[in-house]
């Protein structure tokens, strides 16, 4: 009897040792208790995807906190034409998203076709606890997420052979459950993993009135579905074209218009009232793929991974736009980026993929942004035995407690 129990125990232990650890501390003793918020990104490793948290202190500074296993695997898209794997494995913005109203963070697992949600402990926002289990993404190679303002609906876009959108209801105890009649195809001729960047979806967002679900596709267009009162989607999407490779999507505050970074030109402004698109070149751009908006400066910050440059853009009420200033960020190779507001100050949190680090910029009002903090990820990951590679890293979302 005793040896039988030992046998069960031994086999349970062997299963455990072959399963990635649930949590790895990255905090070097820091308690996280005085943090006002946190920033989250993911390793997106094919061997096991971890969501990594870094606490944000009241002065805007980051401190790495922990890595939590997502229960899924990451993936890297294939390049066309064939080449070595580049930065931005998922060709997307929004692979990690936060609900500030319901205190949770969601991420895609592109290799296992799932979405995971973690609860955020508002007393210690670095601390992550998985809610429910990872759910199927409704397609292949999920790359971007949208969460509504109430925090009870989550939608995902899949960029693989079976591509499309899919939505869920969120419950703080059960996590995500599929929302009926919400799986729709993007009608892309794709592979799993996706081949890109061209012809792949970039980001999924809700319109501010939450009556439309919008996806940018790097074939020049944005696709829009109507969201019915019961949460189901219209059978077909309508298309607005005119961009080159539209990437990140942000509504211009107070306007029925979207600014999209566009590595094919610089950026596009889609005017949804007039159905017209204006593409504006950023001189000497490398690849402007990500963006964030600061209420403090009233400006957009477009992120160029190819040149390691951040371009600040102002958009007027008549939807004219001007480049306010450009900031060189060394050899960061910045990708996913998010802005957080602490008091009246805005900070820009960027995944410096090429440098395997994180970079924080202080906004300081219009035209006055400055590099404020840099954090290395490579050595803390090594010390924590966390597999992490610059070419796989993806996502950036911030949470500030109320
Ligand atoms: C899909 O793409 C592949 C590879 O480029 C191509 O060979 C095939 O003809 C395409 N199929 C359709 C239906 O366009
Ligand atoms: C824009 O497109 C939508 C949908 O196709 C249409 O309902 C609307 O009338 C168009 N607006 C203009 C100004 O063309
Ligand atoms: C941009 O500004 C010019 C000059 O103020 C104005 O004539 C034009 O209508 C504006 N364009 C748009 C799209 O509002
Ligand atoms: C990426 O890092 C390498 C090595 O530090 C550097 O030579 C290169 O310029 C960087 N790329 C960008 C876009 O900053």
CSV table of N, CA, C and O in Angstrom, one decimal, residues 56-172:
chain,number,residue,atom,x,y,z
A,56,UNK,N,4.9,49.2,-11.6
A,56,UNK,CA,5.1,50.6,-11.9
A,56,UNK,C,5.0,51.3,-10.6
A,56,UNK,O,4.0,51.2,-9.9
A,57,UNK,N,6.0,52.1,-10.2
A,57,UNK,CA,6.0,52.8,-9.0
A,57,UNK,C,5.4,54.2,-9.2
A,57,UNK,O,5.1,54.6,-10.4
A,58,UNK,N,5.2,55.0,-8.1
A,58,UNK,CA,4.4,56.3,-8.3
A,58,UNK,C,5.2,57.3,-9.1
A,58,UNK,O,4.7,58.2,-9.6
A,59,UNK,N,6.5,57.1,-9.3
A,59,UNK,CA,7.3,57.9,-10.2
A,59,UNK,C,7.4,57.4,-11.6
A,59,UNK,O,8.1,58.0,-12.4
A,60,UNK,N,6.6,56.4,-11.9
A,60,UNK,CA,6.5,55.9,-13.3
A,60,UNK,C,7.6,54.8,-13.6
A,60,UNK,O,7.5,54.2,-14.7
A,61,UNK,N,8.4,54.5,-12.6
A,61,UNK,CA,9.5,53.6,-12.9
A,61,UNK,C,9.1,52.1,-12.8
A,61,UNK,O,8.3,51.8,-11.9
A,62,UNK,N,9.7,51.3,-13.6
A,62,UNK,CA,9.4,49.8,-13.6
A,62,UNK,C,10.4,49.0,-12.8
A,62,UNK,O,11.6,49.4,-12.6
A,63,UNK,N,9.9,47.9,-12.2
A,63,UNK,CA,10.7,46.9,-11.6
A,63,UNK,C,10.1,45.6,-12.0
A,63,UNK,O,8.9,45.3,-11.8
A,64,UNK,N,11.0,44.7,-12.5
A,64,UNK,CA,10.5,43.4,-12.9
A,64,UNK,C,9.9,42.7,-11.7
A,64,UNK,O,10.4,42.8,-10.6
A,65,UNK,N,8.8,41.9,-11.9
A,65,UNK,CA,8.2,41.3,-10.8
A,65,UNK,C,8.1,39.8,-10.9
A,65,UNK,O,8.8,39.1,-10.2
A,66,UNK,N,7.4,39.2,-11.9
A,66,UNK,CA,7.3,37.8,-12.0
A,66,UNK,C,6.9,37.4,-13.5
A,66,UNK,O,6.4,38.2,-14.2
A,67,UNK,N,7.1,36.1,-13.8
A,67,UNK,CA,6.7,35.5,-15.0
A,67,UNK,C,5.7,34.4,-14.7
A,67,UNK,O,6.0,33.5,-13.9
A,68,UNK,N,4.5,34.4,-15.3
A,68,UNK,CA,3.5,33.4,-15.0
A,68,UNK,C,3.2,32.6,-16.2
A,68,UNK,O,3.0,33.2,-17.3
A,69,UNK,N,3.2,31.3,-16.1
A,69,UNK,CA,3.0,30.4,-17.2
A,69,UNK,C,1.6,30.6,-17.7
A,69,UNK,O,0.6,30.6,-16.9
A,70,UNK,N,1.4,30.7,-19.0
A,70,UNK,CA,0.1,31.0,-19.6
A,70,UNK,C,-0.7,29.7,-19.9
A,70,UNK,O,-1.9,29.8,-20.2
A,71,UNK,N,-0.1,28.6,-19.8
A,71,UNK,CA,-0.8,27.3,-20.1
A,71,UNK,C,-0.8,27.1,-21.6
A,71,UNK,O,-1.5,26.2,-22.1
A,72,UNK,N,-0.1,27.9,-22.4
A,72,UNK,CA,-0.1,27.8,-23.8
A,72,UNK,C,1.3,28.0,-24.4
A,72,UNK,O,2.3,28.2,-23.6
A,73,UNK,N,1.4,28.0,-25.7
A,73,UNK,CA,2.7,28.1,-26.3
A,73,UNK,C,2.7,29.3,-27.3
A,73,UNK,O,1.7,29.7,-27.8
A,74,UNK,N,3.9,29.9,-27.5
A,74,UNK,CA,4.0,31.0,-28.4
A,74,UNK,C,4.4,30.5,-29.8
A,74,UNK,O,4.5,29.3,-30.0
A,75,UNK,N,4.5,31.4,-30.7
A,75,UNK,CA,4.9,31.0,-32.1
A,75,UNK,C,5.5,32.2,-32.8
A,75,UNK,O,5.4,33.3,-32.4
A,76,UNK,N,6.2,31.9,-33.9
A,76,UNK,CA,6.8,33.0,-34.7
A,76,UNK,C,6.3,32.8,-36.1
A,76,UNK,O,6.3,31.7,-36.7
A,77,UNK,N,5.7,33.9,-36.7
A,77,UNK,CA,5.3,33.8,-38.1
A,77,UNK,C,6.4,33.6,-39.0
A,77,UNK,O,7.6,33.7,-38.6
A,78,UNK,N,6.1,33.2,-40.2
A,78,UNK,CA,7.1,32.9,-41.3
A,78,UNK,C,7.3,34.2,-42.1
A,78,UNK,O,6.3,34.9,-42.3
A,79,UNK,N,8.5,34.4,-42.6
A,79,UNK,CA,8.7,35.7,-43.3
A,79,UNK,C,8.6,35.4,-44.8
A,79,UNK,O,8.9,34.3,-45.3
A,80,UNK,N,8.0,36.4,-45.5
A,80,UNK,CA,7.9,36.4,-47.0
A,80,UNK,C,8.6,37.6,-47.5
A,80,UNK,O,8.1,38.7,-47.1
A,81,UNK,N,9.6,37.6,-48.3
A,81,UNK,CA,10.3,36.3,-48.8
A,81,UNK,C,11.0,35.7,-47.6
A,81,UNK,O,11.2,36.3,-46.6
A,82,UNK,N,11.3,34.3,-47.8
A,82,UNK,CA,11.9,33.6,-46.6
A,82,UNK,C,13.1,34.3,-46.1
A,82,UNK,O,13.9,34.8,-46.9
A,83,UNK,N,13.3,34.3,-44.8
A,83,UNK,CA,14.5,34.9,-44.2
A,83,UNK,C,14.5,34.5,-42.8
A,83,UNK,O,13.6,33.8,-42.3
A,84,UNK,N,15.6,34.9,-42.0
A,84,UNK,CA,15.7,34.6,-40.6
A,84,UNK,C,14.5,35.2,-39.8
A,84,UNK,O,14.0,36.3,-40.3
A,85,UNK,N,14.1,34.6,-38.7
A,85,UNK,CA,13.0,35.2,-37.9
A,85,UNK,C,13.4,36.6,-37.4
A,85,UNK,O,14.4,36.8,-36.9
A,86,UNK,N,12.5,37.6,-37.7
A,86,UNK,CA,12.8,39.0,-37.3
A,86,UNK,C,12.1,39.3,-36.0
A,86,UNK,O,11.5,38.4,-35.3
A,87,UNK,N,12.2,40.5,-35.5
A,87,UNK,CA,11.4,41.0,-34.3
A,87,UNK,C,9.9,41.0,-34.7
A,87,UNK,O,9.6,40.9,-35.9
A,88,UNK,N,9.1,41.1,-33.7
A,88,UNK,CA,7.6,41.1,-34.0
A,88,UNK,C,7.1,39.8,-34.5
A,88,UNK,O,6.6,39.7,-35.7
A,89,UNK,N,7.2,38.7,-33.8
A,89,UNK,CA,6.9,37.4,-34.2
A,89,UNK,C,5.4,37.3,-34.7
A,89,UNK,O,5.1,36.4,-35.5
A,90,UNK,N,4.5,38.1,-34.1
A,90,UNK,CA,3.1,37.9,-34.4
A,90,UNK,C,2.6,38.9,-35.5
A,90,UNK,O,1.4,38.9,-35.8
A,91,UNK,N,3.4,39.8,-35.9
A,91,UNK,CA,3.0,40.9,-36.9
A,91,UNK,C,1.8,41.7,-36.3
A,91,UNK,O,1.0,42.1,-37.1
A,92,UNK,N,1.8,41.9,-35.0
A,92,UNK,CA,0.6,42.5,-34.4
A,92,UNK,C,0.9,43.6,-33.3
A,92,UNK,O,2.0,43.6,-32.8
A,93,UNK,N,-0.2,44.3,-33.0
A,93,UNK,CA,-0.3,45.1,-31.8
A,93,UNK,C,-1.5,44.6,-31.0
A,93,UNK,O,-2.5,44.2,-31.6
A,94,UNK,N,-1.4,44.5,-29.7
A,94,UNK,CA,-2.5,44.1,-28.9
A,94,UNK,C,-2.5,42.6,-28.5
A,94,UNK,O,-3.6,42.1,-28.2
A,95,UNK,N,-1.4,42.0,-28.5
A,95,UNK,CA,-1.4,40.5,-28.1
A,95,UNK,C,-1.5,40.4,-26.6
A,95,UNK,O,-1.9,39.3,-26.2
A,96,UNK,N,-1.3,41.4,-25.9
A,96,UNK,CA,-1.6,41.4,-24.4
A,96,UNK,C,-2.4,42.7,-24.2
A,96,UNK,O,-2.1,43.8,-24.6
A,97,UNK,N,-3.6,42.5,-23.5
A,97,UNK,CA,-4.5,43.6,-23.2
A,97,UNK,C,-4.9,43.6,-21.8
A,97,UNK,O,-5.1,42.5,-21.2
A,98,UNK,N,-5.2,44.8,-21.2
A,98,UNK,CA,-5.7,44.9,-19.9
A,98,UNK,C,-7.1,45.4,-19.8
A,98,UNK,O,-7.5,46.3,-20.6
A,99,UNK,N,-7.9,44.9,-18.9
A,99,UNK,CA,-9.2,45.5,-18.5
A,99,UNK,C,-9.0,46.3,-17.2
A,99,UNK,O,-8.8,45.7,-16.2
A,100,UNK,N,-9.0,47.6,-17.3
A,100,UNK,CA,-8.8,48.4,-16.1
A,100,UNK,C,-10.1,48.4,-15.2
A,100,UNK,O,-10.0,48.6,-14.0
A,101,UNK,N,-11.3,48.1,-15.9
A,101,UNK,CA,-12.5,48.1,-15.1
A,101,UNK,C,-12.7,46.8,-14.3
A,101,UNK,O,-13.3,46.8,-13.3
A,102,UNK,N,-12.2,45.7,-14.9
A,102,UNK,CA,-12.4,44.4,-14.2
A,102,UNK,C,-11.1,43.8,-13.7
A,102,UNK,O,-11.1,42.6,-13.3
A,103,UNK,N,-10.0,44.5,-13.7
A,103,UNK,CA,-8.7,44.0,-13.2
A,103,UNK,C,-8.3,42.7,-13.7
A,103,UNK,O,-8.1,41.7,-13.0
A,104,UNK,N,-8.2,42.6,-15.1
A,104,UNK,CA,-7.6,41.4,-15.6
A,104,UNK,C,-6.7,41.7,-16.8
A,104,UNK,O,-6.8,42.8,-17.4
A,105,UNK,N,-5.9,40.8,-17.1
A,105,UNK,CA,-5.0,40.9,-18.3
A,105,UNK,C,-5.2,39.7,-19.2
A,105,UNK,O,-5.2,38.6,-18.6
A,106,UNK,N,-5.3,39.8,-20.5
A,106,UNK,CA,-5.5,38.7,-21.4
A,106,UNK,C,-4.3,38.6,-22.4
A,106,UNK,O,-3.8,39.7,-22.7
A,107,UNK,N,-3.9,37.4,-22.8
A,107,UNK,CA,-2.9,37.3,-23.8
A,107,UNK,C,-3.2,36.2,-24.7
A,107,UNK,O,-4.0,35.3,-24.4
A,108,UNK,N,-2.7,36.3,-25.9
A,108,UNK,CA,-2.8,35.2,-26.9
A,108,UNK,C,-1.7,34.2,-26.8
A,108,UNK,O,-0.6,34.6,-26.4
A,109,UNK,N,-2.0,33.0,-27.1
A,109,UNK,CA,-1.0,31.9,-27.3
A,109,UNK,C,-1.0,31.4,-28.7
A,109,UNK,O,-1.8,30.6,-29.0
A,110,UNK,N,-0.1,32.0,-29.5
A,110,UNK,CA,-0.3,31.8,-31.0
A,110,UNK,C,0.1,30.4,-31.4
A,110,UNK,O,-0.3,29.9,-32.5
A,111,UNK,N,0.9,29.7,-30.6
A,111,UNK,CA,1.3,28.3,-30.9
A,111,UNK,C,0.3,27.3,-30.6
A,111,UNK,O,0.2,26.2,-31.1
A,112,UNK,N,-0.5,27.6,-29.6
A,112,UNK,CA,-1.5,26.6,-29.1
A,112,UNK,C,-3.0,27.1,-29.4
A,112,UNK,O,-3.9,26.4,-29.0
A,113,UNK,N,-3.1,28.2,-30.1
A,113,UNK,CA,-4.4,28.7,-30.6
A,113,UNK,C,-5.4,28.9,-29.4
A,113,UNK,O,-6.5,28.4,-29.4
A,114,UNK,N,-4.8,29.5,-28.3
A,114,UNK,CA,-5.6,29.8,-27.2
A,114,UNK,C,-5.5,31.2,-26.7
A,114,UNK,O,-4.6,31.9,-27.1
A,115,UNK,N,-6.4,31.6,-25.8
A,115,UNK,CA,-6.3,32.9,-25.1
A,115,UNK,C,-6.4,32.6,-23.6
A,115,UNK,O,-7.2,31.8,-23.1
A,116,UNK,N,-5.5,33.3,-22.8
A,116,UNK,CA,-5.4,33.1,-21.4
A,116,UNK,C,-5.8,34.4,-20.7
A,116,UNK,O,-5.5,35.5,-21.2
A,117,UNK,N,-6.5,34.4,-19.6
A,117,UNK,CA,-6.7,35.6,-18.8
A,117,UNK,C,-6.2,35.3,-17.3
A,117,UNK,O,-6.3,34.3,-16.8
A,118,UNK,N,-5.6,36.4,-16.8
A,118,UNK,CA,-5.1,36.4,-15.4
A,118,UNK,C,-5.7,37.6,-14.7
A,118,UNK,O,-5.9,38.7,-15.2
A,119,UNK,N,-6.1,37.3,-13.4
A,119,UNK,CA,-6.6,38.4,-12.6
A,119,UNK,C,-5.4,39.2,-12.1
A,119,UNK,O,-4.3,38.7,-11.9
A,120,UNK,N,-5.7,40.5,-11.9
A,120,UNK,CA,-4.6,41.4,-11.4
A,120,UNK,C,-5.0,41.7,-10.0
A,120,UNK,O,-6.1,42.2,-9.7
A,121,UNK,N,-4.1,41.5,-9.0
A,121,UNK,CA,-4.3,41.8,-7.6
A,121,UNK,C,-4.0,43.3,-7.5
A,121,UNK,O,-2.9,43.8,-7.6
A,122,UNK,N,-5.1,44.1,-7.2
A,122,UNK,CA,-4.9,45.5,-7.2
A,122,UNK,C,-4.0,46.0,-6.0
A,122,UNK,O,-3.4,47.1,-6.1
A,123,UNK,N,-3.9,45.2,-5.0
A,123,UNK,CA,-3.0,45.5,-3.9
A,123,UNK,C,-1.5,45.3,-4.3
A,123,UNK,O,-0.6,45.9,-3.7
A,124,UNK,N,-1.3,44.4,-5.3
A,124,UNK,CA,0.0,44.2,-5.8
A,124,UNK,C,-0.1,43.8,-7.3
A,124,UNK,O,-0.2,42.6,-7.6
A,125,UNK,N,-0.2,44.8,-8.2
A,125,UNK,CA,-0.5,44.6,-9.6
A,125,UNK,C,0.5,43.7,-10.3
A,125,UNK,O,0.2,43.3,-11.4
A,126,UNK,N,1.6,43.5,-9.7
A,126,UNK,CA,2.6,42.6,-10.4
A,126,UNK,C,2.1,41.1,-10.3
A,126,UNK,O,2.5,40.3,-11.1
A,127,UNK,N,1.3,40.8,-9.3
A,127,UNK,CA,0.9,39.4,-9.0
A,127,UNK,C,-0.2,39.0,-9.9
A,127,UNK,O,-1.2,39.6,-10.0
A,128,UNK,N,0.1,37.9,-10.6
A,128,UNK,CA,-0.8,37.4,-11.6
A,128,UNK,C,-1.4,36.0,-11.2
A,128,UNK,O,-0.7,35.1,-10.8
A,129,UNK,N,-2.8,35.8,-11.3
A,129,UNK,CA,-3.4,34.6,-11.0
A,129,UNK,C,-4.3,34.2,-12.2
A,129,UNK,O,-5.2,34.9,-12.5
A,130,UNK,N,-4.0,33.1,-12.8
A,130,UNK,CA,-4.9,32.6,-13.9
A,130,UNK,C,-6.3,32.5,-13.5
A,130,UNK,O,-6.6,31.9,-12.5
A,131,UNK,N,-7.2,32.9,-14.4
A,131,UNK,CA,-8.7,32.7,-14.2
A,131,UNK,C,-9.2,31.7,-15.2
A,131,UNK,O,-9.0,31.9,-16.4
A,132,UNK,N,-9.8,30.6,-14.7
A,132,UNK,CA,-10.2,29.5,-15.6
A,132,UNK,C,-9.0,28.9,-16.3
A,132,UNK,O,-7.9,28.9,-15.8
A,133,UNK,N,-9.3,28.4,-17.5
A,133,UNK,CA,-8.2,27.7,-18.3
A,133,UNK,C,-8.1,28.5,-19.6
A,133,UNK,O,-9.1,29.1,-20.0
A,134,UNK,N,-7.0,28.3,-20.3
A,134,UNK,CA,-6.9,28.9,-21.6
A,134,UNK,C,-8.1,28.4,-22.5
A,134,UNK,O,-8.4,27.2,-22.5
A,135,UNK,N,-8.7,29.3,-23.3
A,135,UNK,CA,-9.8,28.9,-24.2
A,135,UNK,C,-9.3,28.9,-25.6
A,135,UNK,O,-8.4,29.6,-26.0
A,136,UNK,N,-9.9,28.0,-26.5
A,136,UNK,CA,-9.6,28.0,-27.9
A,136,UNK,C,-9.9,29.3,-28.6
A,136,UNK,O,-10.9,30.0,-28.2
A,137,UNK,N,-9.0,29.7,-29.5
A,137,UNK,CA,-9.1,31.1,-30.1
A,137,UNK,C,-10.1,31.1,-31.2
A,137,UNK,O,-10.4,32.2,-31.8
A,138,UNK,N,-10.7,30.0,-31.6
A,138,UNK,CA,-11.7,29.9,-32.7
A,138,UNK,C,-11.1,29.9,-34.0
A,138,UNK,O,-11.8,30.1,-35.1
A,139,UNK,N,-9.7,29.8,-34.1
A,139,UNK,CA,-9.0,29.8,-35.4
A,139,UNK,C,-7.6,29.4,-35.1
A,139,UNK,O,-7.3,28.8,-34.0
A,140,UNK,N,-6.7,29.8,-35.9
A,140,UNK,CA,-5.2,29.5,-35.7
A,140,UNK,C,-4.4,30.8,-35.7
A,140,UNK,O,-4.7,31.7,-36.4
A,141,UNK,N,-3.3,30.7,-35.0
A,141,UNK,CA,-2.3,31.8,-34.9
A,141,UNK,C,-3.0,33.1,-34.4
A,141,UNK,O,-3.0,34.1,-35.1
A,142,UNK,N,-3.6,33.1,-33.2
A,142,UNK,CA,-4.2,34.3,-32.6
A,142,UNK,C,-3.1,35.3,-32.3
A,142,UNK,O,-2.0,35.0,-31.8
A,143,UNK,N,-3.4,36.6,-32.7
A,143,UNK,CA,-2.3,37.6,-32.6
A,143,UNK,C,-2.7,38.9,-31.9
A,143,UNK,O,-1.8,39.7,-31.5
A,144,UNK,N,-4.0,39.2,-31.7
A,144,UNK,CA,-4.4,40.5,-31.1
A,144,UNK,C,-5.7,40.4,-30.4
A,144,UNK,O,-6.6,39.6,-30.8
A,145,UNK,N,-5.9,41.2,-29.4
A,145,UNK,CA,-7.1,41.1,-28.5
A,145,UNK,C,-7.7,42.5,-28.4
A,145,UNK,O,-7.0,43.5,-28.4
A,146,UNK,N,-9.1,42.5,-28.2
A,146,UNK,CA,-9.8,43.8,-27.9
A,146,UNK,C,-10.6,43.4,-26.7
A,146,UNK,O,-11.2,42.4,-26.6
A,147,UNK,N,-10.7,44.4,-25.7
A,147,UNK,CA,-11.6,44.2,-24.5
A,147,UNK,C,-12.5,45.4,-24.5
A,147,UNK,O,-12.0,46.6,-24.7
A,148,UNK,N,-13.8,45.2,-24.2
A,148,UNK,CA,-14.7,46.4,-24.1
A,148,UNK,C,-14.5,47.1,-22.8
A,148,UNK,O,-13.8,46.7,-21.9
A,149,UNK,N,-15.1,48.3,-22.7
A,149,UNK,CA,-14.9,49.2,-21.6
A,149,UNK,C,-15.4,48.5,-20.3
A,149,UNK,O,-14.8,48.7,-19.2
A,150,UNK,N,-16.6,47.9,-20.3
A,150,UNK,CA,-17.1,47.2,-19.1
A,150,UNK,C,-16.3,46.0,-18.7
A,150,UNK,O,-16.4,45.6,-17.6
A,151,UNK,N,-15.4,45.5,-19.6
A,151,UNK,CA,-14.6,44.4,-19.3
A,151,UNK,C,-15.3,43.1,-19.2
A,151,UNK,O,-14.9,42.1,-18.6
A,152,UNK,N,-16.5,43.0,-19.9
A,152,UNK,CA,-17.2,41.7,-19.9
A,152,UNK,C,-17.2,41.0,-21.3
A,152,UNK,O,-17.8,40.0,-21.5
A,153,UNK,N,-16.5,41.7,-22.3
A,153,UNK,CA,-16.3,41.1,-23.6
A,153,UNK,C,-14.9,41.2,-24.1
A,153,UNK,O,-14.3,42.2,-24.0
A,154,UNK,N,-14.4,40.1,-24.7
A,154,UNK,CA,-13.1,40.0,-25.2
A,154,UNK,C,-13.2,39.4,-26.6
A,154,UNK,O,-13.9,38.4,-26.8
A,155,UNK,N,-12.5,40.0,-27.6
A,155,UNK,CA,-12.5,39.5,-29.0
A,155,UNK,C,-11.1,39.3,-29.4
A,155,UNK,O,-10.2,40.0,-28.9
A,156,UNK,N,-10.9,38.3,-30.2
A,156,UNK,CA,-9.5,37.9,-30.7
A,156,UNK,C,-9.5,37.9,-32.2
A,156,UNK,O,-10.5,37.5,-32.8
A,157,UNK,N,-8.4,38.2,-32.8
A,157,UNK,CA,-8.2,37.9,-34.2
A,157,UNK,C,-7.2,36.9,-34.4
A,157,UNK,O,-6.1,36.8,-33.8
A,158,UNK,N,-7.5,35.9,-35.3
A,158,UNK,CA,-6.6,34.8,-35.7
A,158,UNK,C,-6.0,35.1,-37.1
A,158,UNK,O,-6.8,35.5,-38.0
A,159,UNK,N,-4.7,34.9,-37.3
A,159,UNK,CA,-4.1,35.2,-38.5
A,159,UNK,C,-3.6,34.0,-39.3
A,159,UNK,O,-2.9,34.2,-40.4
A,160,UNK,N,-3.9,32.8,-38.9
A,160,UNK,CA,-3.4,31.6,-39.6
A,160,UNK,C,-4.2,31.1,-40.7
A,160,UNK,O,-5.0,31.9,-41.3
A,161,UNK,N,-4.1,29.8,-41.1
A,161,UNK,CA,-4.8,29.3,-42.2
A,161,UNK,C,-6.3,29.4,-41.9
A,161,UNK,O,-7.1,29.9,-42.8
A,162,UNK,N,-6.7,29.0,-40.7
A,162,UNK,CA,-8.1,29.3,-40.3
A,162,UNK,C,-8.1,30.7,-39.6
A,162,UNK,O,-7.8,30.8,-38.4
A,163,UNK,N,-8.3,31.8,-40.4
A,163,UNK,CA,-8.2,33.1,-39.8
A,163,UNK,C,-9.6,33.7,-39.6
A,163,UNK,O,-10.6,33.2,-40.1
A,164,UNK,N,-9.6,34.7,-38.7
A,164,UNK,CA,-10.9,35.3,-38.5
A,164,UNK,C,-11.0,35.9,-37.1
A,164,UNK,O,-10.0,36.0,-36.4
A,165,UNK,N,-12.2,36.4,-36.7
A,165,UNK,CA,-12.4,36.9,-35.4
A,165,UNK,C,-13.3,36.0,-34.6
A,165,UNK,O,-14.0,35.2,-35.1
A,166,UNK,N,-13.2,36.2,-33.2
A,166,UNK,CA,-14.0,35.3,-32.3
A,166,UNK,C,-14.1,36.1,-31.0
A,166,UNK,O,-13.2,36.7,-30.6
A,167,UNK,N,-15.3,36.0,-30.4
A,167,UNK,CA,-15.5,36.8,-29.1
A,167,UNK,C,-15.9,35.9,-28.0
A,167,UNK,O,-16.4,34.8,-28.2
A,168,UNK,N,-15.7,36.4,-26.8
A,168,UNK,CA,-16.0,35.7,-25.5
A,168,UNK,C,-16.7,36.6,-24.5
A,168,UNK,O,-16.5,37.9,-24.6
A,169,UNK,N,-17.4,36.0,-23.6
A,169,UNK,CA,-17.8,36.8,-22.4
A,169,UNK,C,-16.8,36.5,-21.3
A,169,UNK,O,-16.3,35.4,-21.2
A,170,UNK,N,-16.6,37.5,-20.5
A,170,UNK,CA,-15.7,37.4,-19.4
A,170,UNK,C,-16.4,37.3,-18.0
A,170,UNK,O,-17.3,38.1,-17.8
A,171,UNK,N,-16.1,36.4,-17.2
A,171,UNK,CA,-16.6,36.2,-15.9
A,171,UNK,C,-15.4,36.1,-14.9
A,171,UNK,O,-14.5,35.4,-15.2
A,172,UNK,N,-15.4,36.9,-13.8
A,172,UNK,CA,-14.3,36.9,-12.9
A,172,UNK,C,-13.9,35.6,-12.3
A,172,UNK,O,-12.8,35.4,-11.8
